Coordinates of C-alpha atoms in Angstrom, one line a residue:
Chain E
X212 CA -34.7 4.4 2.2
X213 CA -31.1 3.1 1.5
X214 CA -29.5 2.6 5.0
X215 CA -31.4 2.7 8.8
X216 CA -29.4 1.9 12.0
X217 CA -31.3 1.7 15.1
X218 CA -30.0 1.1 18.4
X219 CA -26.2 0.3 17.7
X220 CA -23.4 -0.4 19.4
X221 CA -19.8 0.2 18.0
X222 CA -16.1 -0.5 18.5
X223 CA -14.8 -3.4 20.5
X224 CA -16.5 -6.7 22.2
X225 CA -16.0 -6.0 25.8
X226 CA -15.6 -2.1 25.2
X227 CA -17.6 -0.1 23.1
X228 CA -17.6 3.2 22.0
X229 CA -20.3 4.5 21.4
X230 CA -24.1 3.1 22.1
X231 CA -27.4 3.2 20.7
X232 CA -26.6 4.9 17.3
X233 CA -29.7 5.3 15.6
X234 CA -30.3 7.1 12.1
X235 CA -31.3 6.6 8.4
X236 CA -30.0 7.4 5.6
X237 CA -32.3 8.5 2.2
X238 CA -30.7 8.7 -1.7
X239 CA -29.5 12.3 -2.1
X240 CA -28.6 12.6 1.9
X241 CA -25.5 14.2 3.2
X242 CA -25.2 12.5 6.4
X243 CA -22.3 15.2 8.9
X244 CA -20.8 12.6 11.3
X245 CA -19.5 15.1 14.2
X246 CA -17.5 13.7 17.3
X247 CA -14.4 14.6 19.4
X248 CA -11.0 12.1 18.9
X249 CA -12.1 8.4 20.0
X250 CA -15.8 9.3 19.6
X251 CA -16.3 6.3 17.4
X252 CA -16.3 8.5 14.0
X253 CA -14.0 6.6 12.1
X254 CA -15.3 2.8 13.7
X255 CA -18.9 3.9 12.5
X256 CA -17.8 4.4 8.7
X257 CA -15.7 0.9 9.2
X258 CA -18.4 -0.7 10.7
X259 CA -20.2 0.1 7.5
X260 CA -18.0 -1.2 5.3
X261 CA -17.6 -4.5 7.5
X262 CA -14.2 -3.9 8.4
X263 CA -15.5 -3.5 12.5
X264 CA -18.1 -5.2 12.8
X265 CA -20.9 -3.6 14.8
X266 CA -21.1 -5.0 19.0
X267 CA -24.6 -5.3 18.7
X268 CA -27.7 -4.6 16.6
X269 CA -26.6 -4.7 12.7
X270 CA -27.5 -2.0 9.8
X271 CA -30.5 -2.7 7.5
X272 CA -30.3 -2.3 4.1
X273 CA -34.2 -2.2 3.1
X274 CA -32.9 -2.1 -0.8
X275 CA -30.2 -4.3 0.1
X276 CA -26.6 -3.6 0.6
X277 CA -24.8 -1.7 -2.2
X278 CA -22.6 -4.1 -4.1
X279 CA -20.2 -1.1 -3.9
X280 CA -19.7 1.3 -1.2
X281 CA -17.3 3.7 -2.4
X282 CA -15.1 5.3 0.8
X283 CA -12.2 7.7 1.2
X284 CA -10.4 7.0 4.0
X285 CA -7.3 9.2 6.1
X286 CA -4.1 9.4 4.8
X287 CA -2.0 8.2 7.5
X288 CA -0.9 5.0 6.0
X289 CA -1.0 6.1 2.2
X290 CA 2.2 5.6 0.0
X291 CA 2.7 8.9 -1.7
X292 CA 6.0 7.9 -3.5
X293 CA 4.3 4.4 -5.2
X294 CA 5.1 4.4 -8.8
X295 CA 1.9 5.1 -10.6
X296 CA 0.0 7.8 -12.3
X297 CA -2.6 10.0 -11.4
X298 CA -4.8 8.7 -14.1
X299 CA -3.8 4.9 -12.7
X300 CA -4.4 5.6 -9.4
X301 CA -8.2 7.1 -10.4
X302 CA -8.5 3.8 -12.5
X303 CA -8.4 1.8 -9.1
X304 CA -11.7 2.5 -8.3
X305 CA -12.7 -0.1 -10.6
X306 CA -10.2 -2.4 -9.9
X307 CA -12.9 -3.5 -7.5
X308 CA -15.4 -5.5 -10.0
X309 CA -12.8 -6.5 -12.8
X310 CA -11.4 -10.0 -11.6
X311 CA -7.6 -11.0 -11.8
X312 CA -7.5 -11.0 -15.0
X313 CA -10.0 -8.4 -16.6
X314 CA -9.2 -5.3 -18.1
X315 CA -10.6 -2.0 -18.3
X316 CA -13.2 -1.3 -20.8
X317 CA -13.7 1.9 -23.1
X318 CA -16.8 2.7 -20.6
X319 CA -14.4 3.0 -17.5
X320 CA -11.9 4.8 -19.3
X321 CA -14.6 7.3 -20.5
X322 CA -15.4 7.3 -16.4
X323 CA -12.1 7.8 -15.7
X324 CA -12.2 10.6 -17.5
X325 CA -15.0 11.8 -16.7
X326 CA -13.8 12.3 -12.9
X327 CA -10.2 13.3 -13.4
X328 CA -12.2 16.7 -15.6
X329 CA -14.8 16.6 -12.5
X330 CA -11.9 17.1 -10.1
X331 CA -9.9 19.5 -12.3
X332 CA -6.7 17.4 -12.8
X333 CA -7.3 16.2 -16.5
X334 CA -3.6 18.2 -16.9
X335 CA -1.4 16.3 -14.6
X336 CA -3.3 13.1 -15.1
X337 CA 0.4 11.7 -16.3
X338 CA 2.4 12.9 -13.5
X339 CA 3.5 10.5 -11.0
X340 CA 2.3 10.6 -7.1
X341 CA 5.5 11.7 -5.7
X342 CA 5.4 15.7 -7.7
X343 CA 1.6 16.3 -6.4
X344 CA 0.3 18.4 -3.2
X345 CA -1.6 17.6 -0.8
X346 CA -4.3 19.2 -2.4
X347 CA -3.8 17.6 -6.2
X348 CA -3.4 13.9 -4.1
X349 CA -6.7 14.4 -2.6
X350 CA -8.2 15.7 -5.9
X351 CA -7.5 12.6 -7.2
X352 CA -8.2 10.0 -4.7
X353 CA -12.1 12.3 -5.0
X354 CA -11.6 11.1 -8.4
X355 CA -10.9 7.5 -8.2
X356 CA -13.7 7.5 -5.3
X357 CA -16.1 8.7 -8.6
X358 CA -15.0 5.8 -10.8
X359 CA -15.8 3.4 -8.0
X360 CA -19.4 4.8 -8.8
X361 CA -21.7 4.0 -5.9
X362 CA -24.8 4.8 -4.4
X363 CA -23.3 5.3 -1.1
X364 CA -19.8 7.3 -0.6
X365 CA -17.9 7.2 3.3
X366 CA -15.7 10.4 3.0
X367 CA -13.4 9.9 6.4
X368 CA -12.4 13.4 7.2
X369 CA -11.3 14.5 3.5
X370 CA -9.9 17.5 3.7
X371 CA -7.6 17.4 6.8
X372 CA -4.5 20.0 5.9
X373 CA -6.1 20.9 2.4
X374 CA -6.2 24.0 1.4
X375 CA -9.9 26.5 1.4
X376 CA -10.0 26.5 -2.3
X377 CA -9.8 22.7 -2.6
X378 CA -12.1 22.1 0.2
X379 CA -14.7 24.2 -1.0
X380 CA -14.5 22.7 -4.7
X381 CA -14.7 19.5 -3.3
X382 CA -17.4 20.1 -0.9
X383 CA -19.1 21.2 -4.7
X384 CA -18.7 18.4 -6.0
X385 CA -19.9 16.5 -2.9
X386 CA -23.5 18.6 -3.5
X387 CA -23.4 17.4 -7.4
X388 CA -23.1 13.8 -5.8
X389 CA -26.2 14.0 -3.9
X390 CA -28.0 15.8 -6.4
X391 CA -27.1 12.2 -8.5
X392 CA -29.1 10.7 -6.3
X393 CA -26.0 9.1 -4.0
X394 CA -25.9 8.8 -0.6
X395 CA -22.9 10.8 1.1
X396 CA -21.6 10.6 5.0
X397 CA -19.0 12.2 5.7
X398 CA -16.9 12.7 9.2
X399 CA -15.9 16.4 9.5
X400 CA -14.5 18.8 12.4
X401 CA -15.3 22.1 9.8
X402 CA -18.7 23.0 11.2
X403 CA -19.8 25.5 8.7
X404 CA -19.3 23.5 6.1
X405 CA -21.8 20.8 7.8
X406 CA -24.1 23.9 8.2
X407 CA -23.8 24.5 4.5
X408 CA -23.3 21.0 3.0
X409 CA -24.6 18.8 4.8
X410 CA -29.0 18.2 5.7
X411 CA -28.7 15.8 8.0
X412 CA -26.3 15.2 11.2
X413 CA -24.9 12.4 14.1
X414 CA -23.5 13.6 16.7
X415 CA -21.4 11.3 18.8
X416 CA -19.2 11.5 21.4
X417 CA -18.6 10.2 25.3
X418 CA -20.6 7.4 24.5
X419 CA -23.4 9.3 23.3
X420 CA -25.1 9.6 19.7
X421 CA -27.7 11.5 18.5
X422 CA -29.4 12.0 15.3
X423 CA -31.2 14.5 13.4
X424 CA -30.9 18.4 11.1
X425 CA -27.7 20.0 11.7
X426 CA -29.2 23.3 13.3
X427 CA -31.3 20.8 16.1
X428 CA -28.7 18.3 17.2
X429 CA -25.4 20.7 16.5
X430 CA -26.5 23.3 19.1
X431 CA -23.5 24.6 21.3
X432 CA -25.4 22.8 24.5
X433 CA -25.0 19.5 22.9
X434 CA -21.9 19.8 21.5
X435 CA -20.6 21.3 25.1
X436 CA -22.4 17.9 26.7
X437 CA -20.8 15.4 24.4
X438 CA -17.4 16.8 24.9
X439 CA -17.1 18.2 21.4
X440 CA -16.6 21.9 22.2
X441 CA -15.6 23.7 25.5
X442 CA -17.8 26.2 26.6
X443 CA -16.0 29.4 25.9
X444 CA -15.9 27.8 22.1
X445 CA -19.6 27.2 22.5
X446 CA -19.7 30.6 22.3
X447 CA -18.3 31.2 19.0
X448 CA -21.1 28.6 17.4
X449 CA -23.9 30.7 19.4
X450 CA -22.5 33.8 17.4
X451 CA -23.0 31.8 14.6
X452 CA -26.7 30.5 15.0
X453 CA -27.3 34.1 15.5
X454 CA -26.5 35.2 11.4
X455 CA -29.0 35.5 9.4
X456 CA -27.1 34.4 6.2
X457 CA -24.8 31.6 6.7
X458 CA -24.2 31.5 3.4
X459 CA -22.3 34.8 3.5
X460 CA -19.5 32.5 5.2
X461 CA -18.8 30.4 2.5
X462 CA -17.6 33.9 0.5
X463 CA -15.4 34.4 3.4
X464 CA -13.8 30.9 3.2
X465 CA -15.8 29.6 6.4
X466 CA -14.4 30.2 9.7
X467 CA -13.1 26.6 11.6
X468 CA -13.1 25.2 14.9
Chain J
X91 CA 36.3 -14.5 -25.2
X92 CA 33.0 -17.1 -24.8
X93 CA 35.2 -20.0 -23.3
X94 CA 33.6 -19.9 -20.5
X95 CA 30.2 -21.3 -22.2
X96 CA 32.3 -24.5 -22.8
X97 CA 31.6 -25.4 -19.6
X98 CA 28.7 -27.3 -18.3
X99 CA 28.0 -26.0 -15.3
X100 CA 28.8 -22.4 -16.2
X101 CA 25.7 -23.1 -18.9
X102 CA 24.0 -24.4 -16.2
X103 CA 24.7 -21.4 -13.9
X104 CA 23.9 -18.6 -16.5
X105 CA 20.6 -20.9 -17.0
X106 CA 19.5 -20.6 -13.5
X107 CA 20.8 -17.3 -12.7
X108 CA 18.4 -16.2 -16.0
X109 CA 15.2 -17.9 -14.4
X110 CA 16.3 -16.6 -11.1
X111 CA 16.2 -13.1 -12.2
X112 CA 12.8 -13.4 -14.2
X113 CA 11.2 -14.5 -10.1
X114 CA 13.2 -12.4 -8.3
X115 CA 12.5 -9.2 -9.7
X116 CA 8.7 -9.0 -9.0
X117 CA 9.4 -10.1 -5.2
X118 CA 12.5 -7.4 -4.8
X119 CA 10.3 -4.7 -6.6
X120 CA 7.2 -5.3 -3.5
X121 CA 9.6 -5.8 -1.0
X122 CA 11.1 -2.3 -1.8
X123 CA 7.8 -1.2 -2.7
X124 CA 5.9 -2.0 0.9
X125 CA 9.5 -1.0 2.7
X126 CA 10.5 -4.3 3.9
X127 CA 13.6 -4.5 2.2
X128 CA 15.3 -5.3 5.4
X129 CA 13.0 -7.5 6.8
X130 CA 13.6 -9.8 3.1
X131 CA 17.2 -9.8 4.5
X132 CA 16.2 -10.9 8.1
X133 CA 13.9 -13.5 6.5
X134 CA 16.7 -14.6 4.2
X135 CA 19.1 -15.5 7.4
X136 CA 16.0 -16.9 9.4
X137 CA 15.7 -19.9 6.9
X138 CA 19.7 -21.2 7.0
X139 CA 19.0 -23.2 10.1
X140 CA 15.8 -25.1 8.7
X141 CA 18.0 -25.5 5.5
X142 CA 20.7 -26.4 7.6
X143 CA 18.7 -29.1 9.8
X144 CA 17.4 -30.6 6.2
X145 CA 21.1 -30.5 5.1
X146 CA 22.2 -32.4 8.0
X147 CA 19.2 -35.2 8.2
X148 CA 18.5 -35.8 5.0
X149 CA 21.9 -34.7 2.8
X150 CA 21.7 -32.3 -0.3
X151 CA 17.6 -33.2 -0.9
X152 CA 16.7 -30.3 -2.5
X153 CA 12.8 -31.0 -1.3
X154 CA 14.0 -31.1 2.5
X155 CA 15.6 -28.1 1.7
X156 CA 12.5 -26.4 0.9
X157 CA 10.5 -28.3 3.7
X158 CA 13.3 -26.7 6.2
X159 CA 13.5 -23.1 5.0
X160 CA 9.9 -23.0 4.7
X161 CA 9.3 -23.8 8.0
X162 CA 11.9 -22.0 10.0
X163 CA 11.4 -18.7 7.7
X164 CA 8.1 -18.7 8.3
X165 CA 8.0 -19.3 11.6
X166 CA 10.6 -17.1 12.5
X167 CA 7.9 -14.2 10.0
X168 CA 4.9 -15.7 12.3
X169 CA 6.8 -15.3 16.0
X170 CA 7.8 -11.6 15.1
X171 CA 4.2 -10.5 14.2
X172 CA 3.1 -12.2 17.7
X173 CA 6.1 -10.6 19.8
X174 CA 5.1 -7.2 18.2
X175 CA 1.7 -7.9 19.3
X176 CA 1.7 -9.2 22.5
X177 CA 5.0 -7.4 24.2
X178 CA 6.7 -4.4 24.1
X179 CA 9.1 -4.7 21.9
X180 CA 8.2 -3.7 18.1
X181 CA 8.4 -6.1 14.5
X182 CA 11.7 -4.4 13.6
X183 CA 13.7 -5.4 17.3
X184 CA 11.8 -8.7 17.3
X185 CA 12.7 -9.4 13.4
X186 CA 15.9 -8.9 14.6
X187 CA 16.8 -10.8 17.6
X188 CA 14.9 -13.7 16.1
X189 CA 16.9 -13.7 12.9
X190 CA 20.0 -13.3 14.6
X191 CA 19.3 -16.2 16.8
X192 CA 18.0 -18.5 13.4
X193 CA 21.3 -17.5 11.7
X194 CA 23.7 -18.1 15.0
X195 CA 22.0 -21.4 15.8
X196 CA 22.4 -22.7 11.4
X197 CA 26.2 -21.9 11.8
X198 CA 26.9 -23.5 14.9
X199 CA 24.6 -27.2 13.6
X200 CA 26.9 -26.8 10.6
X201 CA 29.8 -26.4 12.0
X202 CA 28.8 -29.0 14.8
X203 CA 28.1 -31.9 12.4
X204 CA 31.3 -31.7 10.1
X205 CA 29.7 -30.2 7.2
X206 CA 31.2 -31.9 3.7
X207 CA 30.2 -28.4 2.2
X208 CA 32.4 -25.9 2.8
X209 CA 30.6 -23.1 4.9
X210 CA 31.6 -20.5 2.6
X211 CA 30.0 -21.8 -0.4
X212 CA 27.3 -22.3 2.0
X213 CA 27.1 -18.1 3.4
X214 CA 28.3 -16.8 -0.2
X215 CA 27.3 -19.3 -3.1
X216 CA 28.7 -21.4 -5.2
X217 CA 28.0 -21.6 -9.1
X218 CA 29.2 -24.9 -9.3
X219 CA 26.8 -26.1 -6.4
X220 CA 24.0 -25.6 -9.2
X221 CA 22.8 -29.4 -9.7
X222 CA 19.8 -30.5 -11.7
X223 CA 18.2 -30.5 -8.9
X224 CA 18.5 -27.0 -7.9
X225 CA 17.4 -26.2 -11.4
X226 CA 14.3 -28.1 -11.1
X227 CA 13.8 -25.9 -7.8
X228 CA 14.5 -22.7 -9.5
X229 CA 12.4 -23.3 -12.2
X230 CA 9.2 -24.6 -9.7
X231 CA 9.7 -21.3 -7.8
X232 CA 9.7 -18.5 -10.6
X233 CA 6.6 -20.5 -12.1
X234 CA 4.9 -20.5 -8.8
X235 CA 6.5 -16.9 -8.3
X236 CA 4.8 -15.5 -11.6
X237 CA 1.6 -17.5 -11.7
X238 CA 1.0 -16.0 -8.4
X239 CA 2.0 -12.3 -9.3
X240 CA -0.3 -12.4 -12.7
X241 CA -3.3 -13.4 -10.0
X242 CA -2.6 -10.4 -6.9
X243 CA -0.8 -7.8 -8.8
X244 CA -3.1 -6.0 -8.8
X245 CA -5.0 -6.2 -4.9
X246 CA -0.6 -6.2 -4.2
X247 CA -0.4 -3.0 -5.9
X248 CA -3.9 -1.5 -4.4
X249 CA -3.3 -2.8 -0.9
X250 CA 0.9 -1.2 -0.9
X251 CA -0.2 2.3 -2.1
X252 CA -3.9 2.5 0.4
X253 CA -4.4 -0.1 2.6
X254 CA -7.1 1.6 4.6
X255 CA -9.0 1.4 1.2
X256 CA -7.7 -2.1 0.4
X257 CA -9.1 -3.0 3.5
X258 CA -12.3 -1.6 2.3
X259 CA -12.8 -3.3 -0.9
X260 CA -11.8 -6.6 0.5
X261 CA -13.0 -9.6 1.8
X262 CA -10.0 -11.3 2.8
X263 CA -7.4 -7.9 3.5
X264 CA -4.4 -10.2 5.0
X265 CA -4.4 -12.9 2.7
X266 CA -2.5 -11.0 -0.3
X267 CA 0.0 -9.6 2.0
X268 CA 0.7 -13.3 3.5
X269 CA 1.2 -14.9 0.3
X270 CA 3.6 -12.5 -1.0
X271 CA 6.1 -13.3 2.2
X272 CA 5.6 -16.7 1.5
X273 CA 6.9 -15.4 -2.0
X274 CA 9.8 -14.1 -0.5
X275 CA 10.8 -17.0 1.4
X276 CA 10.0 -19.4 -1.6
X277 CA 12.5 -17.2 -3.4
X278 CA 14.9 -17.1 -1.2
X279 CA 15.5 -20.3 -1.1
X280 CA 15.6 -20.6 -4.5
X281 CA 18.6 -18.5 -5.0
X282 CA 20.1 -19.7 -2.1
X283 CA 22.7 -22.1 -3.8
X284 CA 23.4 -19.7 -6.4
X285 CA 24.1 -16.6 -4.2
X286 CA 24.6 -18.2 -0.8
X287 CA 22.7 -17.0 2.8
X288 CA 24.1 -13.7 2.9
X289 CA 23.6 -12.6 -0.8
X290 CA 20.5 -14.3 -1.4
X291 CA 18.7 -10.7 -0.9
X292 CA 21.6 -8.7 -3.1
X293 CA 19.8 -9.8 -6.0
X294 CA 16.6 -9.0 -5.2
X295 CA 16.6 -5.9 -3.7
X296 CA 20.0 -3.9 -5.3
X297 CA 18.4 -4.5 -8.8
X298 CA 14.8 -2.9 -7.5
X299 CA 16.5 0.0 -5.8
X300 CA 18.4 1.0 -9.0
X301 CA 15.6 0.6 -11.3
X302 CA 13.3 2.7 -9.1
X303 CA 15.6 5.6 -9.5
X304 CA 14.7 5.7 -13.2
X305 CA 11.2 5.1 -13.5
X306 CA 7.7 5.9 -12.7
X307 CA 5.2 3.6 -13.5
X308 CA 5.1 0.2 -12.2
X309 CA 5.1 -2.1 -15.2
X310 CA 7.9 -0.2 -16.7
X311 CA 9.9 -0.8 -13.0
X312 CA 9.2 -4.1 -13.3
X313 CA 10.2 -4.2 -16.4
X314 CA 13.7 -2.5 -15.4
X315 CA 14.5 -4.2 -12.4
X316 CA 14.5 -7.9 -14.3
X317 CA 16.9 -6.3 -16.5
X318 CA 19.1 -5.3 -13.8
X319 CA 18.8 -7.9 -12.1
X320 CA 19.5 -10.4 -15.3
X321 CA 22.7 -8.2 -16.1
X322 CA 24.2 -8.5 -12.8
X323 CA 23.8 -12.3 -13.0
X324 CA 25.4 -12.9 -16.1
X325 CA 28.4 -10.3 -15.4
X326 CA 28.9 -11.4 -11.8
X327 CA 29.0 -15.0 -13.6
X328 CA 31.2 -14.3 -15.6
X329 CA 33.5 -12.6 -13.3
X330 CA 33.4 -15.3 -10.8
X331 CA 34.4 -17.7 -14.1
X332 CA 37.7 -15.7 -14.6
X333 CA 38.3 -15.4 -10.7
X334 CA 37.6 -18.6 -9.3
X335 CA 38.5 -17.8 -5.8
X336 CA 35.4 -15.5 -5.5
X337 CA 32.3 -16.8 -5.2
X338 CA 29.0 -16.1 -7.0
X339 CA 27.3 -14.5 -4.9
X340 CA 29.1 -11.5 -4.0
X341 CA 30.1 -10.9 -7.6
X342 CA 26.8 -10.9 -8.8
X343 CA 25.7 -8.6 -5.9
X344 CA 28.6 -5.9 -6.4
X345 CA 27.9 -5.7 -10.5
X346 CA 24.3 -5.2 -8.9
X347 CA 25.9 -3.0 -6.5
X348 CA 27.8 -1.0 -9.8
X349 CA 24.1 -0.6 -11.2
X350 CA 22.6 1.1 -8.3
X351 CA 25.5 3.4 -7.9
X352 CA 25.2 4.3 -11.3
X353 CA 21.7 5.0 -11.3
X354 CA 22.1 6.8 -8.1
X355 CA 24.3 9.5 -10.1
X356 CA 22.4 9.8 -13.1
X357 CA 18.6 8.4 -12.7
X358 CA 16.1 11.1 -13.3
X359 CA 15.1 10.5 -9.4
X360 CA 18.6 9.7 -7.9
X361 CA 20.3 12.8 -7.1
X362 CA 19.3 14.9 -10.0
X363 CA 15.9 14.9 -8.0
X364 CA 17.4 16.4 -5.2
X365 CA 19.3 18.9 -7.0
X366 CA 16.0 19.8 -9.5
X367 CA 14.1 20.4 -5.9
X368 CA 17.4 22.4 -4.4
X369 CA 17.0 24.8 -7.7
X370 CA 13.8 25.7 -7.6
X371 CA 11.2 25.6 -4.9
X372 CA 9.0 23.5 -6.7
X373 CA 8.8 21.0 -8.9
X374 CA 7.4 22.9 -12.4
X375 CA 5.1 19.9 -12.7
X376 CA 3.8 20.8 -9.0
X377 CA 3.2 24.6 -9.2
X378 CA 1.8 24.3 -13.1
X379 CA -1.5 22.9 -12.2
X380 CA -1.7 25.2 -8.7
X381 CA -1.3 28.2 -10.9
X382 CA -4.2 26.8 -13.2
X383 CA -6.6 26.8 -10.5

């Protein structure tokens, strides 16, 4: 096992979030982290990376903790006109282990590489931030969180106002990850993708958290009880529990909440 | 045409001007970089009534100088992130008032104690106020100044572009954001004889502006905005030499000035950016790689 939490509390001394967050995390996992705004989604991957530190209880790490966790955080405070390339900004994800003064080898370059072809942008690997869209940006921040190279990846919900055809490549290369052997979580609102993507799920949300495979925890009673979904949209996820072949949705682009 | 390196002190001016540039540039770049191009010209009126106190005690020391600025421009950077904290008011209103304050209250002890230097050498710069001394200054703070940017260029340029992921990779996130204000303070005192209170920032951030509107990686902007900033020091110099009624300061901000207009017009992201975006919808280098997918 890489990662177990049992019995957490997260967000703030004095007034947590969200208690008793329980779940484990094996190599090859695609952890779904669901929750309505404020549910404690984004504190739990922080708390992970140490930024938050959890209220009470702590994470064990029975392999010990990753010397690397690689994560992909929201946008809101990124600076999209900074003068850099794509290829530049990729690089940074080994920034981390260099030192002040170190330089990049001919292995990270060849990593470097490697990604910016994984994430289809080996053309405009030369072009500066400020000419990309949305989509392109996010391509290559999935590429510099590659070259950071870990065995666990926080993915904080990637593909807010990106288009279907990104999203669904990236959700690809997400299932190539795991099938590395990493460890993914990611926080995500698009339920299909979850259904499709994802084998294990946490729900959380007013206060609550459970644990477990998407279809048992992300029923439309749960996510009705722990303020997630309304009930008349609760209806909409029964109608889709109810197909056969949820894979036909991913032909059809996946339908969102 | 070169008489004016016959002089001593204008040697001694292009001299420090040429070091001042080489610090400078790095510090303007960032703080045009992270947006806090107006807070560098808050900070730079927050430390005249430290320098001013210092001036008063202890005469033209150029230590107490530093002592002084140091502590009222960073006090004045440490009071506006508490007020933004703890009341209502935001950093930019704080900054603000508490600069204007800093600056009001270093004119008035001035003024109050019968300065023996004038106060417009004082708010503008004087190129013959350059002593040894202030050399000796300069020279400390562009060493300190580029020691320190070979060590957190890099977590500097990670933690302007992402600092959620700064945050993430780090075990110290504030640290490299604190020592770089106390790089702007440091070099705002240095180049406050040169360029006087009100000017200091011309030279730092005029030079990074311009040079941003013509490049696109940051070594080559670095690069770039030394050069501007070095070419509006010696030009501004020089003509503050042939007009001695105008002090140094403001010369060598509007040759600075000149440059950013100039690359305004005719820098491949001044204007012509605007236009290229007005003339077609996209960018070709933004709808190639859409079309490829």
């Amino acid at each position: 096992m890489l990662l177990e939490a049992s019995r957490l509390s997260l967000g703030y001394a004095g007034a947590p979030l969200v208690r008793s967050v329980s779940f484990q995390v094996e190599q090859g996992d695609v952890l779904a982290v669901v929750g309505h705004n404020g549910a404690g989604k984004s504190t739990l991957v922080k708390s992970l990376l140490g930024v938050i530190p959890p209220v009470s209880g702590a994470f064990n790490w029975p392999g010990g903790k990753p010397k690397t966790i690689a994560y992909l955080g929201q946008r809101t405070e990124f600076d999209g006109r900074f003068p850099i390339r794509v290829r530049d900004l990729a690089a940074m994800g080994a920034w981390h282990g260099l030192g002040l003064l170190g330089r990049l080898g001919a292995r990270t370059h060849e990593r470097v590489e490697t990604a910016l072809r994984r994430t289809n942008i080996e053309h405009i690997a030369d072009h500066p931030l400020h000419v990309l869209s949305a989509g392109q940006l996010q391509r290559a921040l999935f590429a510099r969180t590659m070259v950071q190279d870990a065995p666990l990846v926080l993915l904080d919900e990637p593909f807010t106002a990106i288009d279907q055809t990104t999203e669904t490549q990236l959700l690809d290369l997400i299932d190539a990850w795991a099938a590395e052997g990493r460890a993914i979580i990611l926080v995500l609102h698009d339920l299909s993708a979850v259904l499709q993507h994802c084998n294990k799920a946490l729900l959380l949300g007013n206060g609550r958290a459970q644990f477990g495979l998407p279809r048992e925890v992300l029923t439309p009673a749960n996510l009705v009880s722990q303020g997630y979904l309304s009930p008349s949209q609760a209806a909409w996820i029964e109608s889709m529990f109810s197909q056969p072949q949820e894979r036909d949705m991913k032909a059809e682009g996946g339908a969102r909440v | 045409m070169f008489e004016w390196l016959d002089y001593a002190f204008m040697k001694r001016a292009l001299v420090a001007t040429s070091i001042l540039s080489f610090s400078v540039a790095p510090v303007g770049a960032f703080l045009v970089l992270r947006r806090l191009s107006l807070a560098g010209e808050a900070l730079a009126h927050a430390i005249v009534p430290g320098i001013v106190i210092a001036f008063v005690i202890a005469g033209l020391s150029v230590l107490s100088m530093i002592v002084g600025g140091l502590i009222a421009g960073v006090s004045v950077a440490v009071l506006t992130t508490l007020l933004a904290r703890t009341t209502i008011i935001r950093e930019d209103a704080s900054l603000a008032s508490l600069y204007l304050v800093a600056l009001a209250l270093g004119i008035f002890i001035l003024s109050a104690a019968g300065s023996a230097v004038p106060l417009k050498s004082f708010l503008f710069g004087s190129i013959l106020g350059i002593d040894d001394e202030t050399l000796i200054l300069i020279g400390a703070t562009a060493t300190i100044t580029l020691v320190s940017f070979a060590i957190i260029l890099r977590p500097l340029i990670v933690s302007t572009i992402d600092p959620v992921f700064f945050e993430s990779q780090s075990r110290r996130p504030g640290l490299v954001g604190q020592w770089f204000m106390f790089l702007v303070v440091l070099n705002l005192i240095g180049a406050f004889k040169a360029l006087g209170t009100l000017m200091a920032v011309g030279l730092m951030i005029l030079p990074a502006t311009a040079a941003r509107y013509w490049t696109s990686t940051i070594t080559s902007y670095l690069v770039l905005t030394f050069l501007f900033a070095l070419t509006s020091s010696w030009a501004g110099l020089i003509i503050s030499f042939y007009a001695p009624d105008v002090p140094s300061g403001p010369a060598i901000v509007l040759v600075a000035g000149g440059i950013f207009v100039f690359s305004l017009l005719f820098g491949p992201q001044g204007f012509r950016l605007t236009s290229q975006l007005r003339g077609a919808p996209k960018s070709s280098a933004a709808t190639a790689p859409e079309a490829a997918e």
